[in-house]
Amino acid sequence: NAGVTQTPKFQVLKTGQSMTLQCAQDMNHNSMYWYRQDPGMGLRLIYYSASEGTTDKGEVPNGYNVSRLNKREFSLRLESAAPSQTSVYFCASRRDNGNTIYFGEGSWLTVV
Amino acid sequence: EDKVVQSPLSLVVHEGDTVTLNCSYEVTNFRSLLWYKQEKKAPTFLFMLTSSGIEKKSGRLSSILDKKELFSILNITATQTGDSAIYLCAVEVWGSQGNLIFGKGTKLSVKP
């Protein structure tokens, strides 16, 4: 049971470099999310997608872009990484009117 | 602005103790409150609460919601070292397309 799969698990970037975090879910969920988690800050929503072809900003979207490539995949791109984007990133998905959000295992990103 | 506040932020207890974790919220159009347990990686779902006064129970864990006073508690009885984790509280509001507003979490450490 794969659930929500995100890659890479760990990445170190230099300031100004770009990268894309990949996320895929095999549960046929419409809604997908990207969160970041920082010490003492809880989980904060970056972007979400309620369905294929739609994306919306969350609480902290600056410095990020997303693509909902199809129903399964939702990627997060950092165009020009900054040290403030050092964080743990979680992708998640949820079926319509579902009880809970299912999280991926997390991606640890360090920007130096 | 919608917000979710958890207390305490951290807690150290000994095995066998009973703990109570608190979550208060101020949101418009409350839909549900969820509790998650996060060990090393992805948060895992514990409970979803929508109605006041109805206790949800799973083994040694239980939770209840008070919609009048706008808070929830998570109780853990006879704690074990395996209960050590960050416990996250999140609130969903109507019309948010499933987005969750997370508190900062309570870090629980259970000593042998």
Tab-separated table of C-alpha atoms in Angstrom:
chain	number	residue	atom	x	y	z
A	1	ASN	CA	0.000	0.000	0.000
A	2	ALA	CA	1.941	3.010	-1.281
A	3	GLY	CA	-0.467	5.787	-0.222
A	4	VAL	CA	1.293	9.129	-0.666
A	5	THR	CA	4.836	8.965	-2.009
A	6	GLN	CA	7.134	11.948	-2.160
A	7	THR	CA	10.676	12.340	-3.448
A	8	PRO	CA	13.390	13.119	-2.681
A	9	LYS	CA	13.534	12.347	1.038
A	10	PHE	CA	16.594	14.490	1.615
A	11	GLN	CA	18.106	17.301	-0.427
A	12	VAL	CA	20.733	19.975	0.120
A	13	LEU	CA	20.589	23.002	-2.148
A	14	LYS	CA	22.699	26.078	-2.567
A	15	THR	CA	21.013	29.460	-2.374
A	16	GLY	CA	19.578	30.345	-5.763
A	17	GLN	CA	19.322	26.796	-7.067
A	18	SER	CA	16.005	25.407	-8.200
A	19	MET	CA	14.417	22.056	-7.532
A	20	THR	CA	11.116	20.227	-7.675
A	21	LEU	CA	9.619	18.024	-4.987
A	22	GLN	CA	7.523	15.262	-6.472
A	23	CYS	CA	4.405	13.789	-4.924
A	24	ALA	CA	2.097	11.024	-6.085
A	25	GLN	CA	-0.885	9.311	-4.477
A	26	ASP	CA	-2.537	6.082	-5.524
A	27	MET	CA	-5.806	6.485	-3.610
A	28	ASN	CA	-7.700	8.299	-6.363
A	29	HIS	CA	-8.073	11.382	-4.162
A	30	ASN	CA	-9.156	14.671	-5.649
A	31	SER	CA	-7.525	16.966	-3.100
A	32	MET	CA	-3.783	17.275	-2.626
A	33	TYR	CA	-1.718	19.566	-0.421
A	34	TRP	CA	1.796	20.743	0.251
A	35	TYR	CA	2.722	21.714	3.811
A	36	ARG	CA	5.953	22.808	5.392
A	37	GLN	CA	6.870	22.097	8.981
A	38	ASP	CA	9.338	24.193	10.929
A	39	PRO	CA	10.364	23.823	14.576
A	40	GLY	CA	7.836	25.491	16.840
A	41	MET	CA	5.609	26.479	13.909
A	42	GLY	CA	3.452	23.442	13.299
A	43	LEU	CA	2.360	22.574	9.778
A	44	ARG	CA	1.648	25.445	7.414
A	45	LEU	CA	-0.119	25.098	4.091
A	46	ILE	CA	1.851	26.220	1.050
A	47	TYR	CA	-0.476	25.320	-1.832
A	48	TYR	CA	-3.346	22.981	-2.396
A	49	SER	CA	-5.236	21.504	-5.303
A	50	ALA	CA	-8.892	20.613	-4.970
A	51	SER	CA	-8.947	18.746	-8.259
A	52	GLU	CA	-6.905	18.055	-11.351
A	53	GLY	CA	-6.158	21.296	-13.144
A	54	THR	CA	-6.762	23.611	-10.183
A	55	THR	CA	-4.350	25.013	-7.643
A	56	ASP	CA	-4.702	27.620	-4.902
A	57	LYS	CA	-2.419	29.423	-2.517
A	58	GLY	CA	-2.302	28.504	1.109
A	59	GLU	CA	-0.855	30.368	4.063
A	60	VAL	CA	2.785	30.599	2.915
A	61	PRO	CA	2.985	30.410	-0.915
A	62	ASN	CA	5.750	32.938	-1.572
A	63	GLY	CA	8.804	31.439	-3.251
A	64	TYR	CA	6.957	28.330	-4.441
A	65	ASN	CA	5.053	27.145	-7.484
A	66	VAL	CA	2.999	24.009	-7.940
A	67	SER	CA	1.703	21.846	-10.749
A	68	ARG	CA	-1.169	19.386	-10.594
A	69	LEU	CA	0.013	17.276	-13.494
A	70	ASN	CA	-2.837	14.784	-13.277
A	71	LYS	CA	-5.026	13.338	-10.563
A	72	ARG	CA	-2.153	11.367	-9.065
A	73	GLU	CA	0.661	13.890	-9.057
A	74	PHE	CA	1.202	17.261	-7.400
A	75	SER	CA	4.669	18.798	-7.559
A	76	LEU	CA	6.188	21.686	-5.638
A	77	ARG	CA	8.894	23.813	-7.227
A	78	LEU	CA	11.380	26.166	-5.667
A	79	GLU	CA	12.600	28.444	-8.443
A	80	SER	CA	15.367	30.151	-6.488
A	81	ALA	CA	15.939	28.511	-3.138
A	82	ALA	CA	16.573	30.627	-0.055
A	83	PRO	CA	17.832	29.589	3.399
A	84	SER	CA	14.386	30.488	4.787
A	85	GLN	CA	13.023	27.569	2.787
A	86	THR	CA	15.011	25.088	4.842
A	87	SER	CA	12.235	22.936	6.222
A	88	VAL	CA	10.499	19.590	6.159
A	89	TYR	CA	7.935	19.392	3.384
A	90	PHE	CA	4.910	17.126	3.512
A	91	CYS	CA	2.645	16.246	0.662
A	92	ALA	CA	-0.837	15.049	1.548
A	93	SER	CA	-4.055	13.948	-0.084
A	94	ARG	CA	-7.692	13.552	0.859
A	95	ARG	CA	-10.795	12.190	-0.824
A	96	ASP	CA	-13.845	14.419	-1.057
A	97	ASN	CA	-15.618	14.606	2.312
A	98	GLY	CA	-13.043	12.229	3.708
A	99	ASN	CA	-12.355	12.026	7.412
A	100	THR	CA	-8.664	12.569	7.239
A	101	ILE	CA	-5.686	13.755	5.294
A	102	TYR	CA	-3.048	11.170	4.423
A	103	PHE	CA	0.519	12.397	4.590
A	104	GLY	CA	3.637	11.371	2.738
A	105	GLU	CA	6.808	10.556	4.642
A	106	GLY	CA	8.272	14.032	4.285
A	107	SER	CA	11.147	15.634	2.401
A	108	TRP	CA	13.954	17.214	4.405
A	109	LEU	CA	15.305	20.206	2.487
A	110	THR	CA	18.328	22.252	3.537
A	111	VAL	CA	19.302	25.419	1.688
A	112	VAL	CA	22.826	26.648	2.394
B	1	GLU	CA	-7.661	35.338	11.481
B	2	ASP	CA	-8.316	31.669	12.146
B	3	LYS	CA	-6.010	30.129	14.719
B	4	VAL	CA	-5.429	26.961	16.669
B	5	VAL	CA	-3.481	27.021	19.928
B	6	GLN	CA	-2.115	23.964	21.686
B	7	SER	CA	-0.828	23.689	25.207
B	8	PRO	CA	1.498	22.816	26.675
B	9	LEU	CA	4.107	23.020	23.929
B	10	SER	CA	6.130	20.297	25.597
B	11	LEU	CA	5.606	17.855	28.407
B	12	VAL	CA	7.769	15.252	30.131
B	13	VAL	CA	6.104	12.468	32.116
B	14	HIS	CA	6.951	9.008	33.409
B	15	GLU	CA	5.533	5.740	32.232
B	16	GLY	CA	2.164	5.068	33.789
B	17	ASP	CA	1.227	8.731	34.147
B	18	THR	CA	-1.949	10.149	32.647
B	19	VAL	CA	-1.628	13.236	30.459
B	20	THR	CA	-4.072	15.756	29.066
B	21	LEU	CA	-3.229	17.783	25.987
B	22	ASN	CA	-5.197	20.893	25.154
B	23	CYS	CA	-6.295	22.479	21.912
B	24	SER	CA	-8.274	25.700	21.646
B	25	TYR	CA	-9.409	27.343	18.459
B	26	GLU	CA	-10.837	30.532	17.034
B	27	VAL	CA	-12.188	29.991	13.554
B	28	THR	CA	-15.163	30.963	11.459
B	29	ASN	CA	-17.438	28.188	10.188
B	30	PHE	CA	-15.990	25.326	12.206
B	31	ARG	CA	-16.426	21.949	10.557
B	32	SER	CA	-14.246	19.472	12.446
B	33	LEU	CA	-11.245	19.090	14.736
B	34	LEU	CA	-8.630	16.437	14.173
B	35	TRP	CA	-5.832	15.005	16.280
B	36	TYR	CA	-2.669	13.554	14.787
B	37	LYS	CA	0.350	11.787	16.267
B	38	GLN	CA	3.723	12.503	14.697
B	39	GLU	CA	6.714	10.398	15.573
B	40	LYS	CA	9.701	10.629	13.306
B	41	LYS	CA	7.981	11.112	9.994
B	42	ALA	CA	4.461	11.664	8.726
B	43	PRO	CA	1.589	12.589	11.050
B	44	THR	CA	-0.826	9.741	11.556
B	45	PHE	CA	-4.524	10.256	12.171
B	46	LEU	CA	-5.955	9.667	15.640
B	47	PHE	CA	-9.422	11.210	15.901
B	48	MET	CA	-11.866	13.462	14.155
B	49	LEU	CA	-14.412	15.328	16.277
B	50	THR	CA	-17.411	17.189	14.991
B	51	SER	CA	-19.971	17.122	17.808
B	52	SER	CA	-19.717	18.488	21.307
B	53	GLY	CA	-19.632	16.172	24.269
B	54	ILE	CA	-19.134	12.909	22.411
B	55	GLU	CA	-15.958	11.156	23.470
B	56	LYS	CA	-13.904	9.340	20.890
B	57	LYS	CA	-11.829	6.515	22.284
B	58	SER	CA	-9.096	4.264	20.990
B	59	GLY	CA	-7.339	2.102	23.539
B	60	ARG	CA	-5.635	4.358	26.068
B	61	LEU	CA	-6.332	7.488	24.030
B	62	SER	CA	-9.527	9.480	24.180
B	63	SER	CA	-10.642	12.887	23.025
B	64	ILE	CA	-13.598	15.173	23.451
B	65	LEU	CA	-14.748	18.425	21.904
B	66	ASP	CA	-16.478	21.401	23.506
B	67	LYS	CA	-17.901	23.574	20.722
B	68	LYS	CA	-19.298	26.118	23.140
B	69	GLU	CA	-15.958	26.820	24.799
B	70	LEU	CA	-14.032	26.148	21.562
B	71	PHE	CA	-11.558	23.562	22.751
B	72	SER	CA	-10.687	19.907	22.700
B	73	ILE	CA	-8.609	17.692	24.948
B	74	LEU	CA	-6.659	14.559	24.191
B	75	ASN	CA	-6.163	12.194	27.121
B	76	ILE	CA	-3.618	9.437	27.284
B	77	THR	CA	-3.828	7.085	30.252
B	78	ALA	CA	-1.110	4.728	31.504
B	79	THR	CA	1.441	6.323	29.203
B	80	GLN	CA	4.162	4.220	27.606
B	81	THR	CA	7.483	5.217	26.050
B	82	GLY	CA	5.912	4.526	22.651
B	83	ASP	CA	3.544	7.426	23.240
B	84	SER	CA	6.476	9.825	22.930
B	85	ALA	CA	5.677	11.990	19.918
B	86	ILE	CA	4.422	15.355	18.796
B	87	TYR	CA	0.644	15.554	19.009
B	88	LEU	CA	-0.928	17.873	16.485
B	89	CYS	CA	-4.361	19.419	16.620
B	90	ALA	CA	-5.945	20.728	13.416
B	91	VAL	CA	-9.227	22.401	12.564
B	92	GLU	CA	-11.140	22.303	9.312
B	93	VAL	CA	-13.560	25.047	8.385
B	94	TRP	CA	-16.448	24.856	5.952
B	95	GLY	CA	-15.628	26.071	2.485
B	96	SER	CA	-11.900	25.537	2.868
B	97	GLN	CA	-11.775	22.587	0.468
B	98	GLY	CA	-10.411	20.324	3.140
B	99	ASN	CA	-7.554	22.564	4.227
B	100	LEU	CA	-6.514	22.151	7.839
B	101	ILE	CA	-5.298	24.820	10.220
B	102	PHE	CA	-2.708	23.252	12.487
B	103	GLY	CA	-1.609	24.176	15.954
B	104	LYS	CA	2.096	24.153	16.775
B	105	GLY	CA	1.873	20.780	18.447
B	106	THR	CA	2.641	19.375	21.897
B	107	LYS	CA	5.861	17.429	22.227
B	108	LEU	CA	5.298	14.599	24.703
B	109	SER	CA	8.234	12.702	26.156
B	110	VAL	CA	7.516	9.620	28.242
B	111	LYS	CA	10.431	8.488	30.416
B	112	PRO	CA	10.803	4.868	31.535
